[in-house]
Coordinates of C-alpha atoms in Angstrom, one line a residue:
M1 CA 32.7 5.4 17.5
M2 CA 30.8 3.3 15.0
D3 CA 29.0 0.1 16.2
A4 CA 30.1 -3.1 14.6
P5 CA 28.4 -4.0 11.3
V6 CA 25.4 -6.3 11.4
R7 CA 26.5 -9.6 9.9
I8 CA 24.3 -12.4 8.6
E9 CA 25.7 -15.8 7.8
N10 CA 22.6 -17.9 7.3
R11 CA 18.9 -17.8 6.6
A12 CA 18.0 -18.3 10.3
Q13 CA 19.8 -15.1 11.2
L14 CA 18.2 -13.2 8.3
I15 CA 14.7 -14.3 9.4
Y16 CA 15.6 -13.3 13.0
L17 CA 16.5 -9.8 12.1
L18 CA 13.6 -9.3 9.7
T19 CA 11.3 -10.4 12.5
E20 CA 13.0 -7.9 14.8
A21 CA 12.6 -5.2 12.2
A22 CA 8.9 -5.9 11.8
E23 CA 8.5 -5.8 15.6
L24 CA 10.3 -2.4 15.8
E25 CA 8.2 -0.8 13.1
H26 CA 5.0 -2.0 14.8
G27 CA 6.1 -0.7 18.2
I28 CA 7.3 2.6 16.8
M29 CA 3.9 3.0 14.9
C30 CA 2.0 2.6 18.2
C31 CA 4.2 5.2 19.9
Y32 CA 3.5 7.7 17.2
L33 CA -0.3 6.9 17.2
F34 CA -0.4 7.4 21.0
A35 CA 1.3 10.8 20.7
A36 CA -1.1 11.9 17.9
F37 CA -4.1 10.8 19.9
S38 CA -2.9 12.9 22.9
M39 CA -2.8 16.2 21.0
K40 CA -5.4 18.9 21.6
R41 CA -8.2 19.3 19.1
S42 CA -9.9 22.6 20.0
V43 CA -9.3 26.1 21.5
E44 CA -11.4 25.1 24.5
E45 CA -8.4 23.0 25.6
G46 CA -6.3 26.1 26.3
I47 CA -4.6 27.0 23.0
S48 CA -5.1 29.9 20.6
E49 CA -6.6 29.5 17.1
E50 CA -3.1 30.0 15.6
Q51 CA -1.6 27.4 17.9
L52 CA -4.5 25.0 17.1
R53 CA -3.7 25.2 13.4
L54 CA -0.1 24.3 14.1
V55 CA -1.1 21.4 16.4
R56 CA -3.5 20.1 13.9
R57 CA -0.8 20.1 11.2
W58 CA 1.7 18.4 13.5
R59 CA -1.0 15.8 14.3
R60 CA -1.6 15.1 10.6
T61 CA 2.1 14.8 10.0
I62 CA 2.5 12.3 12.9
L63 CA -0.5 10.3 11.7
Q64 CA 0.9 10.1 8.2
I65 CA 4.3 9.0 9.6
S66 CA 2.5 6.3 11.6
I67 CA 0.9 5.0 8.4
E68 CA 4.3 4.9 6.8
E69 CA 5.6 2.9 9.7
M70 CA 2.8 0.4 9.0
L71 CA 4.1 0.3 5.4
H72 CA 7.5 -0.5 6.7
M73 CA 6.1 -3.3 8.9
C74 CA 4.3 -4.7 5.9
L75 CA 7.4 -4.6 3.8
A76 CA 9.4 -6.4 6.5
C77 CA 6.6 -9.1 6.5
N78 CA 6.8 -9.4 2.7
L79 CA 10.6 -9.8 3.0
L80 CA 10.0 -12.5 5.6
T81 CA 7.6 -14.4 3.4
A82 CA 9.9 -14.1 0.4
V83 CA 12.8 -15.8 2.2
G84 CA 10.7 -18.6 3.8
G85 CA 9.8 -17.0 7.1
A86 CA 6.4 -16.1 8.5
P87 CA 4.8 -12.6 8.6
H88 CA 5.4 -11.3 12.1
L89 CA 2.8 -9.0 13.6
R90 CA 3.4 -9.6 17.3
R91 CA 5.5 -7.3 19.4
P92 CA 6.3 -6.8 23.1
N93 CA 3.9 -4.6 25.1
L94 CA 5.0 -1.1 25.7
P95 CA 7.2 0.2 27.3
V96 CA 9.6 -2.5 26.0
S97 CA 12.2 -4.0 28.2
P98 CA 15.7 -2.6 27.8
K99 CA 16.7 -6.1 26.8
A100 CA 14.2 -6.4 23.9
Y101 CA 16.2 -4.3 21.5
P102 CA 19.6 -2.5 21.6
P103 CA 19.6 0.1 24.4
S104 CA 19.3 3.0 22.0
F105 CA 15.6 2.2 21.3
K106 CA 13.3 3.6 24.0
L107 CA 9.8 2.6 23.0
E108 CA 7.0 3.8 25.4
L109 CA 3.5 5.3 25.3
A110 CA 4.1 9.0 25.9
P111 CA 2.0 12.1 25.2
F112 CA 3.2 14.6 22.7
C113 CA 5.8 17.0 24.4
Q114 CA 9.3 18.1 23.9
Q115 CA 10.8 15.0 25.5
T116 CA 8.6 12.7 23.3
L117 CA 9.5 14.6 20.2
E118 CA 13.2 14.4 21.0
N119 CA 12.9 10.6 21.4
F120 CA 11.2 10.4 18.0
I121 CA 14.0 12.4 16.4
F122 CA 16.5 10.1 18.0
I123 CA 14.7 6.9 16.9
E124 CA 14.6 8.2 13.3
R125 CA 18.1 9.7 13.2
P126 CA 20.0 9.0 10.0
E127 CA 23.1 6.8 9.7
D128 CA 26.2 8.9 9.4
P129 CA 28.8 7.9 7.0
E130 CA 31.7 6.2 8.6
P131 CA 34.6 8.6 9.3
G132 CA 37.2 8.3 6.5
A133 CA 34.9 6.3 4.2
G134 CA 35.6 7.1 0.6
A135 CA 33.0 8.0 -2.0
G136 CA 33.1 4.4 -3.3
T137 CA 32.3 2.9 0.1
S138 CA 28.9 1.1 0.1
F139 CA 26.8 -0.7 2.6
G140 CA 25.3 -2.6 -0.4
S141 CA 28.4 -4.7 -1.0
P142 CA 28.4 -8.2 0.6
V143 CA 30.8 -8.5 3.5
P144 CA 32.9 -11.6 3.5
Q145 CA 31.7 -13.9 6.2
T146 CA 33.8 -16.2 8.3
P147 CA 31.5 -19.1 9.5
K148 CA 31.8 -19.9 13.2
L149 CA 30.1 -22.7 15.2
S150 CA 28.3 -20.2 17.4
D151 CA 26.8 -18.5 14.3
I152 CA 24.6 -21.5 13.4
F153 CA 22.0 -20.1 15.7
S154 CA 19.9 -17.0 15.1
S155 CA 20.9 -14.5 17.7
A156 CA 20.8 -10.8 18.6
R157 CA 23.0 -8.4 16.5
E158 CA 23.9 -5.0 17.9
Y159 CA 23.0 -1.9 16.0
Q160 CA 22.5 1.7 17.1
N161 CA 19.9 2.8 14.6
Q162 CA 17.4 1.5 12.1
G163 CA 19.6 2.4 9.1
R164 CA 22.4 0.2 10.4
L165 CA 19.9 -2.7 10.9
Y166 CA 18.5 -2.4 7.4
H167 CA 21.9 -2.0 5.8
G168 CA 23.0 -5.2 7.6
I169 CA 19.9 -7.0 6.3
E170 CA 20.7 -5.7 2.8
D171 CA 24.3 -6.9 3.0
G172 CA 23.0 -10.3 4.3
L173 CA 20.6 -10.7 1.4
Q174 CA 23.5 -10.0 -1.0
Y175 CA 25.8 -12.5 0.7
L176 CA 23.1 -15.2 1.0
S177 CA 22.2 -14.7 -2.7
Q178 CA 25.7 -15.6 -3.5
K179 CA 25.8 -18.5 -0.9
Y180 CA 22.5 -20.1 -1.8
G181 CA 21.7 -18.7 -5.2
E182 CA 19.1 -16.0 -5.7
E183 CA 16.3 -18.4 -6.7
R184 CA 16.9 -20.6 -3.7
L185 CA 17.1 -17.7 -1.3
F186 CA 13.7 -16.1 -2.4
L187 CA 11.7 -19.3 -2.2
G188 CA 8.5 -17.9 -0.7
P189 CA 5.4 -17.5 -2.9
P190 CA 4.9 -13.9 -4.1
K191 CA 1.1 -14.3 -4.1
A192 CA 1.3 -14.8 -0.3
Q193 CA 2.5 -11.3 0.1
I194 CA 0.5 -8.0 0.6
A195 CA 0.6 -5.7 -2.4
G196 CA -0.4 -2.1 -2.9
A197 CA -3.6 -3.3 -4.6
Y198 CA -5.0 -4.0 -1.1
F199 CA -4.0 -0.8 0.6
N200 CA -3.3 2.7 -0.7
L201 CA 0.4 2.5 0.3
P202 CA 2.8 3.4 -2.5
G203 CA 5.8 1.2 -2.4
L204 CA 4.1 -1.8 -1.0
D205 CA 5.2 -4.3 -3.6
P206 CA 5.9 -8.1 -3.5
V207 CA 9.5 -9.2 -3.0
T208 CA 10.6 -11.8 -5.6
D209 CA 14.3 -11.3 -6.0
L210 CA 17.3 -9.4 -4.8
T211 CA 16.4 -6.3 -6.8
S212 CA 12.9 -6.0 -5.4
A213 CA 14.2 -6.8 -1.9
E214 CA 16.8 -4.0 -2.1
A215 CA 14.1 -1.6 -3.3
A216 CA 11.9 -2.5 -0.3
L217 CA 14.8 -1.9 2.1
Q218 CA 15.9 1.4 0.5
G219 CA 12.3 2.6 0.6
I220 CA 12.2 2.0 4.3
I221 CA 15.6 3.7 4.9
V222 CA 15.0 6.7 2.8
Q223 CA 11.5 7.3 4.0
G224 CA 12.4 6.9 7.6
E225 CA 15.9 8.1 8.3
G226 CA 16.5 9.8 4.9
G227 CA 19.4 7.4 4.1
R228 CA 23.0 8.3 5.1
G229 CA 22.4 12.0 5.5
F230 CA 19.6 14.6 6.1
S231 CA 16.4 14.7 4.1
K232 CA 13.6 17.2 5.0
D233 CA 11.0 14.7 3.6
S234 CA 12.1 11.8 5.8
H235 CA 10.5 11.0 9.1
H236 CA 13.6 12.4 10.8
G237 CA 13.4 15.6 8.8
R238 CA 9.6 16.1 9.4
F239 CA 10.1 15.6 13.1
L240 CA 12.9 18.2 13.1
A241 CA 10.6 20.7 11.4
I242 CA 7.9 20.1 14.0
Q243 CA 10.6 20.7 16.7
E244 CA 11.7 23.9 15.2
E245 CA 8.1 25.3 15.1
Y246 CA 7.4 24.0 18.6
E247 CA 10.4 25.8 20.0
Q248 CA 9.4 29.0 18.2
V249 CA 5.9 28.9 19.7
L250 CA 7.4 28.3 23.2
R251 CA 9.5 31.4 22.8
E252 CA 6.4 33.4 22.0
D253 CA 4.2 31.7 24.6
P254 CA 6.1 29.8 27.4
T255 CA 2.8 28.4 28.7
F256 CA 2.0 26.6 25.4
V257 CA 1.1 22.9 26.0
P258 CA 0.0 21.1 22.7
A259 CA -1.2 17.9 24.3
R260 CA -3.8 16.8 26.9
P261 CA -2.5 15.7 30.3
V262 CA -2.3 12.1 29.2
M263 CA -0.8 9.5 31.6
W264 CA 2.4 7.8 30.4
N265 CA 2.1 4.0 29.6
P266 CA -1.5 3.7 30.7
Y267 CA -3.0 0.2 31.2
S268 CA -6.3 -1.2 32.5
M269 CA -4.3 -4.2 33.8
L270 CA -0.6 -5.1 34.1
P271 CA 0.7 -6.7 30.9
N272 CA 2.6 -9.9 31.6
D273 CA 5.6 -9.1 29.6
V274 CA 6.6 -5.6 31.0
G275 CA 9.5 -6.2 33.4
D276 CA 9.2 -3.2 35.6
D277 CA 5.7 -2.6 37.0
L278 CA 6.8 0.9 38.0
E279 CA 6.9 2.0 34.4
V280 CA 3.2 1.1 33.9
N281 CA 0.4 3.3 35.2
L282 CA -2.9 1.6 35.9
I283 CA -6.1 3.3 34.9
E284 CA -8.5 3.4 37.9
D285 CA -11.7 5.1 36.6
P286 CA -14.2 2.3 35.9
L287 CA -15.6 3.8 32.6
S288 CA -12.0 4.5 31.4
I289 CA -11.1 0.9 32.2
D290 CA -14.0 -0.3 30.1
I291 CA -13.1 1.9 27.1
S292 CA -9.5 0.8 27.4
N293 CA -10.5 -2.8 27.3
L294 CA -12.7 -2.1 24.3
F295 CA -9.8 -0.4 22.5
D296 CA -7.5 -3.3 23.2
G297 CA -10.0 -5.8 22.0
C298 CA -10.6 -3.9 18.8
Y299 CA -6.8 -3.5 18.3
E300 CA -6.3 -7.2 18.7
I301 CA -9.0 -8.1 16.1
L302 CA -7.5 -5.5 13.8
I303 CA -4.1 -7.3 14.0
Q304 CA -5.7 -10.7 13.5
V305 CA -7.5 -9.6 10.4
L306 CA -4.3 -8.0 9.0
G307 CA -2.5 -11.3 9.9
R308 CA -5.0 -13.3 8.0
L309 CA -4.5 -11.0 5.0
F310 CA -0.7 -11.8 5.2
A311 CA -1.3 -15.5 5.8
H312 CA -3.8 -15.9 2.9
G313 CA -3.7 -19.1 1.0
E314 CA -7.3 -20.2 0.7
E315 CA -9.0 -16.8 0.3
S316 CA -10.2 -15.6 -3.1
E317 CA -9.1 -12.1 -4.4
D318 CA -12.5 -10.7 -3.4
E319 CA -12.1 -12.1 0.1
L320 CA -8.6 -10.6 0.4
T321 CA -9.9 -7.2 -0.7
Q322 CA -12.7 -7.5 1.9
L323 CA -10.1 -8.3 4.6
A324 CA -8.1 -5.2 3.6
E325 CA -11.1 -3.0 3.6
I326 CA -12.1 -4.2 7.1
T327 CA -8.5 -3.7 8.3
E328 CA -8.6 -0.1 7.0
G329 CA -12.1 0.5 8.4
L330 CA -11.0 -0.7 11.9
M331 CA -8.1 1.7 11.9
V332 CA -10.1 4.7 10.7
D333 CA -13.6 4.2 12.2
V334 CA -12.7 2.3 15.4
I335 CA -9.1 2.7 16.6
G336 CA -8.9 6.4 15.8
P337 CA -12.1 7.5 17.6
L338 CA -11.5 5.3 20.6
G339 CA -7.9 6.3 21.0
D340 CA -8.9 10.0 20.9
A341 CA -11.8 9.4 23.3
L342 CA -9.5 7.7 25.9
T343 CA -7.3 10.8 26.1
R344 CA -10.3 12.8 27.2
L345 CA -11.3 10.4 30.0
P346 CA -10.0 10.6 33.6
A347 CA -7.3 8.2 34.6
G348 CA -8.6 7.8 38.2
P349 CA -8.2 9.2 41.7
S350 CA -4.5 8.3 42.1
H351 CA -3.7 10.2 39.0
S352 CA -5.4 13.6 39.7
G353 CA -5.6 15.8 36.7
L354 CA -4.4 13.2 34.3
T355 CA -6.4 11.4 31.5
A356 CA -6.2 7.8 30.3
G357 CA -4.9 6.7 26.9
P358 CA -4.7 3.7 24.6
S359 CA -2.4 0.9 25.6
F360 CA -2.3 -1.2 22.4
R361 CA -2.1 -4.2 24.8
F362 CA -1.5 -7.6 23.4
S363 CA -2.7 -10.6 25.4
R364 CA -0.8 -13.9 25.4
D365 CA -3.3 -15.7 23.0
I366 CA -3.3 -13.1 20.2
N367 CA -2.4 -15.1 17.1
T368 CA -3.6 -15.2 13.5
P369 CA -6.1 -18.1 13.0
P370 CA -4.4 -20.3 10.4
H371 CA -7.5 -21.7 8.6
R372 CA -9.8 -19.6 6.4
D373 CA -13.3 -20.8 7.5
A374 CA -12.4 -20.9 11.2
A375 CA -10.8 -17.5 10.9
R376 CA -13.9 -15.9 9.3
A377 CA -16.1 -17.5 12.0
L378 CA -13.9 -16.2 14.8
F379 CA -13.7 -12.7 13.3
I380 CA -17.5 -12.6 13.0
E381 CA -18.0 -13.8 16.5
R382 CA -15.5 -11.4 18.0
L383 CA -16.7 -8.3 16.0
K384 CA -20.3 -9.0 17.2
E385 CA -19.1 -9.3 20.8
L386 CA -17.2 -6.0 20.7
S387 CA -20.2 -4.3 19.0
A388 CA -22.5 -5.6 21.8
Y389 CA -20.0 -4.5 24.4
C390 CA -20.3 -0.9 23.1
G391 CA -24.0 -1.1 23.8
F392 CA -23.6 -2.3 27.4
L393 CA -21.6 0.7 28.4
Q394 CA -23.5 3.5 30.1
T395 CA -22.2 6.8 28.6
E396 CA -23.4 10.2 27.6
G397 CA -22.4 13.2 25.5
S398 CA -19.6 13.0 23.0
L399 CA -18.4 9.6 24.3
S400 CA -21.9 8.2 23.7
S401 CA -21.8 9.4 20.1
V402 CA -18.3 7.8 19.6
L403 CA -19.5 4.4 20.9
T404 CA -22.6 4.5 18.7
R405 CA -20.5 5.0 15.6
V406 CA -18.0 2.4 16.7
R407 CA -20.7 -0.1 17.5
A408 CA -22.3 0.4 14.1
S409 CA -18.9 -0.1 12.4
L410 CA -18.1 -3.3 14.2
G411 CA -21.5 -4.7 13.4
R412 CA -21.2 -3.7 9.8
Y413 CA -17.8 -5.5 9.4
A414 CA -19.3 -8.7 10.9
E415 CA -22.2 -8.5 8.4
Q416 CA -19.8 -8.1 5.5
L417 CA -17.9 -11.3 6.6
E418 CA -21.2 -13.2 6.9
K419 CA -22.1 -12.6 3.2

């Protein structure tokens, strides 16, 4: 049975659902990154050379998909700016409450395994054509709306997959273009949006009208779910290909385990917005707690710098390019190495045999500084603090090497902002 269509009667509802879409893409990206960080990296971890080659390829695929989820989040933020909303980079901490989104979305921090892969496939499943729909049926046609008093407020709309959500947004954009007029609907400044010039993300284009808005939405749908049908190049298709290879390896070697024994939903402290404490596992090892806190601090500054790039209004083009370069550097040189390192560290005595992992934890006060000069000063201050924190930690071996590189990277970004 098909779920009811997502209907949008006014701008407030459109902004609400675009905000929810940005949140979903952000949360899904973190789930994919966590799974990728959990995957084994050498034969010393109990897999053969042939299995390692497969695991490395799967890991590259999942990391690429997570980058594309970031693209989808950025496109949702561009759409928000275009229709008068604000870019939205916040999200609930993981695992999300069942009340945060429709029940079909189960977002949690889980290591790579069959169960996790099945959840990814379910999240990215394509939208099936409605039974009996003719060839001329289109989700891109505006649905006649019947205004009701209760619909003046932005409120939750039920949908069972991302395709249904985005098709509902697309229908809403078409309807509101007729209701308000296209020029009045797309009243946000295009220059306040992120374009592909800042990141090497094909398809990241400003939204200025209905045509460019529909192109952005179709790009998300086709790349993620593959549209209303199967596509081997979509996220759904690529996860299915991994699943097929995974099952083949298990038939040949039932003892095959592609991931480290990473704890589910690991945190150094309980997040204040996770409803069920039983779903969160607290890290107990002192060093692992320190690295977890460092990771969360670096993740927060990454999101703040990205947020400033979205909220730009006072920065020059050179300054915007600098923010984009620092954002990319934080992802590659800081978040990646720390996320991998955490999955090698012990979780603590109550979790025998398990390792820690990155929580991507948001604190209550994580917001984008609204003013250019204050933002730069805060970024410099925080980057220096995080760099110094790396130096305070007493470590050895490979972890020491990771922290040395992370410390240097954080210090370098602070110096770049000071110039």
